[in-house]
Tab-separated table of C-alpha atoms in Angstrom:
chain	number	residue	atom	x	y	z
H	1	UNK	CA	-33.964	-134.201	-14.058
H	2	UNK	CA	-36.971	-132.159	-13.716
H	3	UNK	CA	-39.373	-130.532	-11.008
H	4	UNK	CA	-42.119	-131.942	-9.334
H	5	UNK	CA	-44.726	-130.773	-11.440
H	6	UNK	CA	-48.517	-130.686	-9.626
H	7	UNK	CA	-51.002	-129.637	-12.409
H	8	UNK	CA	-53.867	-127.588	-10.306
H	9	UNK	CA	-57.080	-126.146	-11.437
H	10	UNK	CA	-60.576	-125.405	-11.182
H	11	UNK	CA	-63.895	-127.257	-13.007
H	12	UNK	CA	-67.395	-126.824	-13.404
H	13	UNK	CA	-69.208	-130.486	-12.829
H	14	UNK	CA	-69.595	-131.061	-16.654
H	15	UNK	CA	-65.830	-130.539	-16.910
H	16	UNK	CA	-65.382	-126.950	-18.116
H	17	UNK	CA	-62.382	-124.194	-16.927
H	18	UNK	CA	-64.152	-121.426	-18.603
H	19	UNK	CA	-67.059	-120.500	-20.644
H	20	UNK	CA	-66.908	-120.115	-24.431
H	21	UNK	CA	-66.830	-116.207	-23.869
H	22	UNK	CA	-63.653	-116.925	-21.302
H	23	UNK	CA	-65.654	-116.401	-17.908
H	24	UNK	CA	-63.398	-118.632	-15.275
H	25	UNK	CA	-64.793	-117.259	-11.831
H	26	UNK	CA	-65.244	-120.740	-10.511
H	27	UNK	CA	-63.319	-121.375	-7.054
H	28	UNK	CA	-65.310	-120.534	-3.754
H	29	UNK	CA	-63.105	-118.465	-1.374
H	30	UNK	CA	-61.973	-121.333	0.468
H	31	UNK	CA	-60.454	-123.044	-2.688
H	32	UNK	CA	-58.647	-119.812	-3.824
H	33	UNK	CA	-56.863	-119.830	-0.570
H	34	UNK	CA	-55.849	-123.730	-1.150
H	35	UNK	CA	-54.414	-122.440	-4.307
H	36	UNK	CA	-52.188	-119.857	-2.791
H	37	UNK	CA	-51.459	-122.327	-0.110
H	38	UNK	CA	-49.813	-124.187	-2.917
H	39	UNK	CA	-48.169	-121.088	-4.667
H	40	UNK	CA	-46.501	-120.224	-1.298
H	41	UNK	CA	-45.082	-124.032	-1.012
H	42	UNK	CA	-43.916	-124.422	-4.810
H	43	UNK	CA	-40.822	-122.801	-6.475
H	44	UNK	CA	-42.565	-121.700	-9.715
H	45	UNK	CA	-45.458	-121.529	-11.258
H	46	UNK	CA	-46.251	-122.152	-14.604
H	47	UNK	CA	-49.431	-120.736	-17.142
H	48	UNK	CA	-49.787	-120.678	-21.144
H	49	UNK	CA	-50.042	-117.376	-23.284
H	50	UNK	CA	-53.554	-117.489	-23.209
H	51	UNK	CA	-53.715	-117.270	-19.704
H	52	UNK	CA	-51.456	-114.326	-19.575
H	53	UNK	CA	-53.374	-112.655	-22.608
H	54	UNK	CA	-57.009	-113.235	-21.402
H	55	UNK	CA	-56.437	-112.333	-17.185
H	56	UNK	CA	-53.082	-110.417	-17.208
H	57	UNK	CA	-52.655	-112.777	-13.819
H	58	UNK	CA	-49.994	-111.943	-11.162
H	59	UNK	CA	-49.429	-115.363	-9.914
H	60	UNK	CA	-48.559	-114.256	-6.951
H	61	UNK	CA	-49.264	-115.060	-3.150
H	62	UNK	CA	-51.807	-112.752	-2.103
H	63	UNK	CA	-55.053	-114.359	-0.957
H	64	UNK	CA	-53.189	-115.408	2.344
H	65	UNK	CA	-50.358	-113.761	4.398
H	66	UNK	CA	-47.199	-114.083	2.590
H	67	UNK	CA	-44.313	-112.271	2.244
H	68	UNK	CA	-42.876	-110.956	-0.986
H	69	UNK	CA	-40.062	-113.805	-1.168
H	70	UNK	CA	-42.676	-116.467	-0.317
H	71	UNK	CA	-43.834	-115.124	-4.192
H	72	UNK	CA	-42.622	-118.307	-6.940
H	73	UNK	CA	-41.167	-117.796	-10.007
H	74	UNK	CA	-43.479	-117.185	-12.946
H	75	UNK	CA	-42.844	-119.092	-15.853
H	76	UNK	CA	-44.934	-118.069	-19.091
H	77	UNK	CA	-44.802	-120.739	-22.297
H	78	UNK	CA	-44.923	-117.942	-24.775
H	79	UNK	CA	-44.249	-120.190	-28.182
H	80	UNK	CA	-44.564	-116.563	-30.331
H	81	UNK	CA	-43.125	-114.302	-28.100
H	82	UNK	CA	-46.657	-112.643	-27.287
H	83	UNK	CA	-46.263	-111.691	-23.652
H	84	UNK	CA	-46.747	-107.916	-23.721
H	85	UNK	CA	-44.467	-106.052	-22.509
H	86	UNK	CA	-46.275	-104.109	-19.520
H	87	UNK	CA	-47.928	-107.452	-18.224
H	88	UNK	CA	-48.292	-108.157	-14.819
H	89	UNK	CA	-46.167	-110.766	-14.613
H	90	UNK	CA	-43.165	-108.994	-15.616
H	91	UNK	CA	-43.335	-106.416	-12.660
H	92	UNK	CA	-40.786	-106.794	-9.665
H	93	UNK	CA	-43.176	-108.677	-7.599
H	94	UNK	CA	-41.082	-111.966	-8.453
H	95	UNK	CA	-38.213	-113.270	-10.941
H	96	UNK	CA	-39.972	-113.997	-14.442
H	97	UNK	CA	-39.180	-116.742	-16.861
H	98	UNK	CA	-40.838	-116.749	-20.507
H	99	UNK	CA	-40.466	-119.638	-22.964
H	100	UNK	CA	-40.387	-119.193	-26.349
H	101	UNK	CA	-39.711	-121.321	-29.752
H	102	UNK	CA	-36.515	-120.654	-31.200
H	103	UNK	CA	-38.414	-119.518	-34.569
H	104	UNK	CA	-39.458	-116.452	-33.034
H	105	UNK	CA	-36.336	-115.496	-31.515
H	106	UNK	CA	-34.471	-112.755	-33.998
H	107	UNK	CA	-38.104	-111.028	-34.588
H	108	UNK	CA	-38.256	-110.311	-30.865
H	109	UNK	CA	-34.415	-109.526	-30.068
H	110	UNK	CA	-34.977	-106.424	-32.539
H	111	UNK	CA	-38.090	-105.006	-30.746
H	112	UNK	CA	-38.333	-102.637	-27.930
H	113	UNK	CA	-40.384	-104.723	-26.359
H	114	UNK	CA	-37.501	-106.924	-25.533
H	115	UNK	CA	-35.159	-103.865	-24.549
H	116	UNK	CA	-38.190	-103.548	-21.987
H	117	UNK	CA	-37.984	-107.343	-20.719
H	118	UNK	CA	-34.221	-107.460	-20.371
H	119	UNK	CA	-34.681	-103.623	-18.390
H	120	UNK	CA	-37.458	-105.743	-16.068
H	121	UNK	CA	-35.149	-108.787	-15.231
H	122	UNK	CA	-37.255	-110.854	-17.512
H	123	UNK	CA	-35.191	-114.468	-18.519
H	124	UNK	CA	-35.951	-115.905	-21.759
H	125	UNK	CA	-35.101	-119.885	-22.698
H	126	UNK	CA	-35.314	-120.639	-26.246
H	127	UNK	CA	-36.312	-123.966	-27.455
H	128	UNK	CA	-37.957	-125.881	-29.917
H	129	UNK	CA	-38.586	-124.926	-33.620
H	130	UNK	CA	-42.168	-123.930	-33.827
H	131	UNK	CA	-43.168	-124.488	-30.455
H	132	UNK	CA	-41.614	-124.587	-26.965
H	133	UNK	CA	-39.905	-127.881	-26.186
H	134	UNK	CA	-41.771	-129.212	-22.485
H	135	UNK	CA	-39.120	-131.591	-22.062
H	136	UNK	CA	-35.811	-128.732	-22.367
H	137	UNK	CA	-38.268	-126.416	-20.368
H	138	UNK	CA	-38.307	-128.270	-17.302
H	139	UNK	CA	-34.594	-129.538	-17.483
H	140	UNK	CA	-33.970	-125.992	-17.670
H	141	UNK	CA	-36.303	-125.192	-14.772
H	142	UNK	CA	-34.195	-127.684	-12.442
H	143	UNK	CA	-30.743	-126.754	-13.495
H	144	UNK	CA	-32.486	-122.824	-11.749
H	145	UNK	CA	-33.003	-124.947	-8.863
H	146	UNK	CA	-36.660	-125.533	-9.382
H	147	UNK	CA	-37.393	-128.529	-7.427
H	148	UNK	CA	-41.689	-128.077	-7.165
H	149	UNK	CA	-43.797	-126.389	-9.746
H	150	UNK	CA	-47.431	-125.428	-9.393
H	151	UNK	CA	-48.783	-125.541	-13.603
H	152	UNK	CA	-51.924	-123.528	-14.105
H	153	UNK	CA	-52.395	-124.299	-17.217
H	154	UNK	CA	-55.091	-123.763	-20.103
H	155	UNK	CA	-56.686	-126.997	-21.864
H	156	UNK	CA	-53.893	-127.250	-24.548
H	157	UNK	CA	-50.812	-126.727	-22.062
H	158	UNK	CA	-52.263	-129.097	-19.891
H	159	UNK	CA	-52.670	-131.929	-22.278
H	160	UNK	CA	-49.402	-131.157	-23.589
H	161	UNK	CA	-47.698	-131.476	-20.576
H	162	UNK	CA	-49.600	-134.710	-19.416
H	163	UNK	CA	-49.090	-136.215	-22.974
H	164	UNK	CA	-45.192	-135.850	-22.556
H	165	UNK	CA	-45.224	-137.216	-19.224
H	166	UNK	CA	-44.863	-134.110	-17.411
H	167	UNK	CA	-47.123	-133.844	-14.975
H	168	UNK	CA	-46.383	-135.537	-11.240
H	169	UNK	CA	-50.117	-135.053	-9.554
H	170	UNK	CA	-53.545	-133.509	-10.414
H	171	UNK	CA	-55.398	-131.199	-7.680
H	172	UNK	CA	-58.730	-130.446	-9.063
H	173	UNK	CA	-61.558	-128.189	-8.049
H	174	UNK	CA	-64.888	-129.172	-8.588
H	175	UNK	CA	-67.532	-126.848	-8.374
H	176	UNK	CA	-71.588	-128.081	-8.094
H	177	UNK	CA	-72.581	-126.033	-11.343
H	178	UNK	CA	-73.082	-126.810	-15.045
H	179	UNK	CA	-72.347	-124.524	-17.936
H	180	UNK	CA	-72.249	-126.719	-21.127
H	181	UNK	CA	-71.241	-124.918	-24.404
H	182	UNK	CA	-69.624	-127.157	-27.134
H	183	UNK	CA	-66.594	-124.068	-27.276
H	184	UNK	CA	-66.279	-123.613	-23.391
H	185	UNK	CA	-62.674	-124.705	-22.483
H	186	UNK	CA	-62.208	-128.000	-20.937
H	187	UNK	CA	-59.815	-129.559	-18.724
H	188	UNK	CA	-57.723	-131.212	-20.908
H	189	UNK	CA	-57.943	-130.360	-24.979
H	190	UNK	CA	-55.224	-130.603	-27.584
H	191	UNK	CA	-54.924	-133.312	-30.131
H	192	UNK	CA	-56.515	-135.643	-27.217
H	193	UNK	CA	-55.223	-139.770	-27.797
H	194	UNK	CA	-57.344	-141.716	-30.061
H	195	UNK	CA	-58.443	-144.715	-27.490
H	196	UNK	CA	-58.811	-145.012	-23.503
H	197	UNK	CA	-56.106	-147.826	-23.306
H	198	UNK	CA	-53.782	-144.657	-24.395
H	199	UNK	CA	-54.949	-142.618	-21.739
H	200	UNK	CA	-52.972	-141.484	-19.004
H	201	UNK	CA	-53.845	-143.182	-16.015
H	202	UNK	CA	-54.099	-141.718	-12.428
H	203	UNK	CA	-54.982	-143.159	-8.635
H	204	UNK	CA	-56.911	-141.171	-6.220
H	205	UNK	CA	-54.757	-140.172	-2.753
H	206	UNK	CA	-57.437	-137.983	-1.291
H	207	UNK	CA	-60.549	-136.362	-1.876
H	208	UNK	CA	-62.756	-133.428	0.709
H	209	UNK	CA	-65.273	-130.986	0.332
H	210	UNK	CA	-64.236	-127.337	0.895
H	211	UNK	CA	-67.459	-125.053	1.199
H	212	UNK	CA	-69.593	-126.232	-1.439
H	213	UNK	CA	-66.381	-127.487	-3.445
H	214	UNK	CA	-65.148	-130.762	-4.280
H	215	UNK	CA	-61.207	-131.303	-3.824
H	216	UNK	CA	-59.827	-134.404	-5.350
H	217	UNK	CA	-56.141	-135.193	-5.363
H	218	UNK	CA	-54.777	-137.690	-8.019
H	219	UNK	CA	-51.541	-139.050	-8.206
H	220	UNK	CA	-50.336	-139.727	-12.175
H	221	UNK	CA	-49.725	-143.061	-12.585
């Protein structure tokens, strides 16, 4: 058993979630309210490291009105244990979850940086050798009552997650702009599959403009 899992995220037209130099403001206004419109409906919400390292996010519901408990759990897959210790996501705003690989585990139990976690409330699950095990992650997720989780992932989370079957539907923002830039961040990276019969296939349930956005909705197949 596992949660729903709806992957959400913005794109320029040529495909690209941030520049090569990590610029990401993308959404129009309307589209970053959709997004907290899904925060405030999901139970968690799920980003890599890097997105913790390069924004220092809150993932929080704040571009609508919310109350503090309408706030999801943040869940960070932290393979290395690199979450700093005074990062947003570890404040009292909401309950925070970080993943890490079991490899990293005694390093981090000896630090004061975990002392600080475990003073904040902070859960850890370990799993995996190297790197965080998807699968245990979101059995996990559900046995803490979990039932719908928003992902706003990076490129690599997001294939990894799609590549283990993970992901339930796609929400994606497309904005009418072009960036290029053969190191600008994609949708989807990782190891990628090696033909298109391999590729995981999706139907489209909906589809609207919002401002001068594009909102398709894709159901994974």
């Amino acid at each position: 058993m596992r949660p729903y899992v709806i992957l959400n995220a913005a794109m320029t037209l040529d495909g690209k979630i941030a520049t090569a130099t990590g610029s990401s403001n993308i959404s129009g206004e309307e589209d970053l309210k959709r997004v907290h419109e899904i925060r405030k409906d999901c139970d968690a919400i799920m980003v890599g490291i890097g997105t913790v390292l390069a924004d220092d996010p809150r993932l929080t519901v704040h571009k609508i009105n919310a109350n503090p408990e309408d706030n999801p759990v943040r869940v960070v897959v932290d393979s290395k244990c690199r979450t700093p210790a005074n990062a947003r996501i570890t404040n009292s705003d909401a309950k925070t979850i970080i993943a890490c690989a079991n490899e990293y585990k005694d390093e981090l139990i000896k630090t004061d940086k975990y002392e600080t976690f475990k003073q904040r409330g902070v859960k850890f699950l370990w799993s995996g050798d190297e790197r965080v095990d998807l699968t245990s992650l979101m059995s996990y997720l559900h046995e803490e009552g979990i039932e719908k989780l928003m992902l706003e992932g990076g490129s690599t989370l997001n294939f990894s997650m799609i590549k283990s079957g993970l992901i339930d539907e796609i929400n994606i923002c497309i904005a009418p702009m072009v960036v290029g830039g053969a190191n600008a961040k994609t949708f989807f990276d990782g190891e990628g599959f090696d033909t298109m019969d391999e590729s995981v296939k999706l139907e489209l349930v909906d589809s609207f403009t919002l401002g001068k956005d594009l909102i398709l909705k894709y159901k994974v197949l």
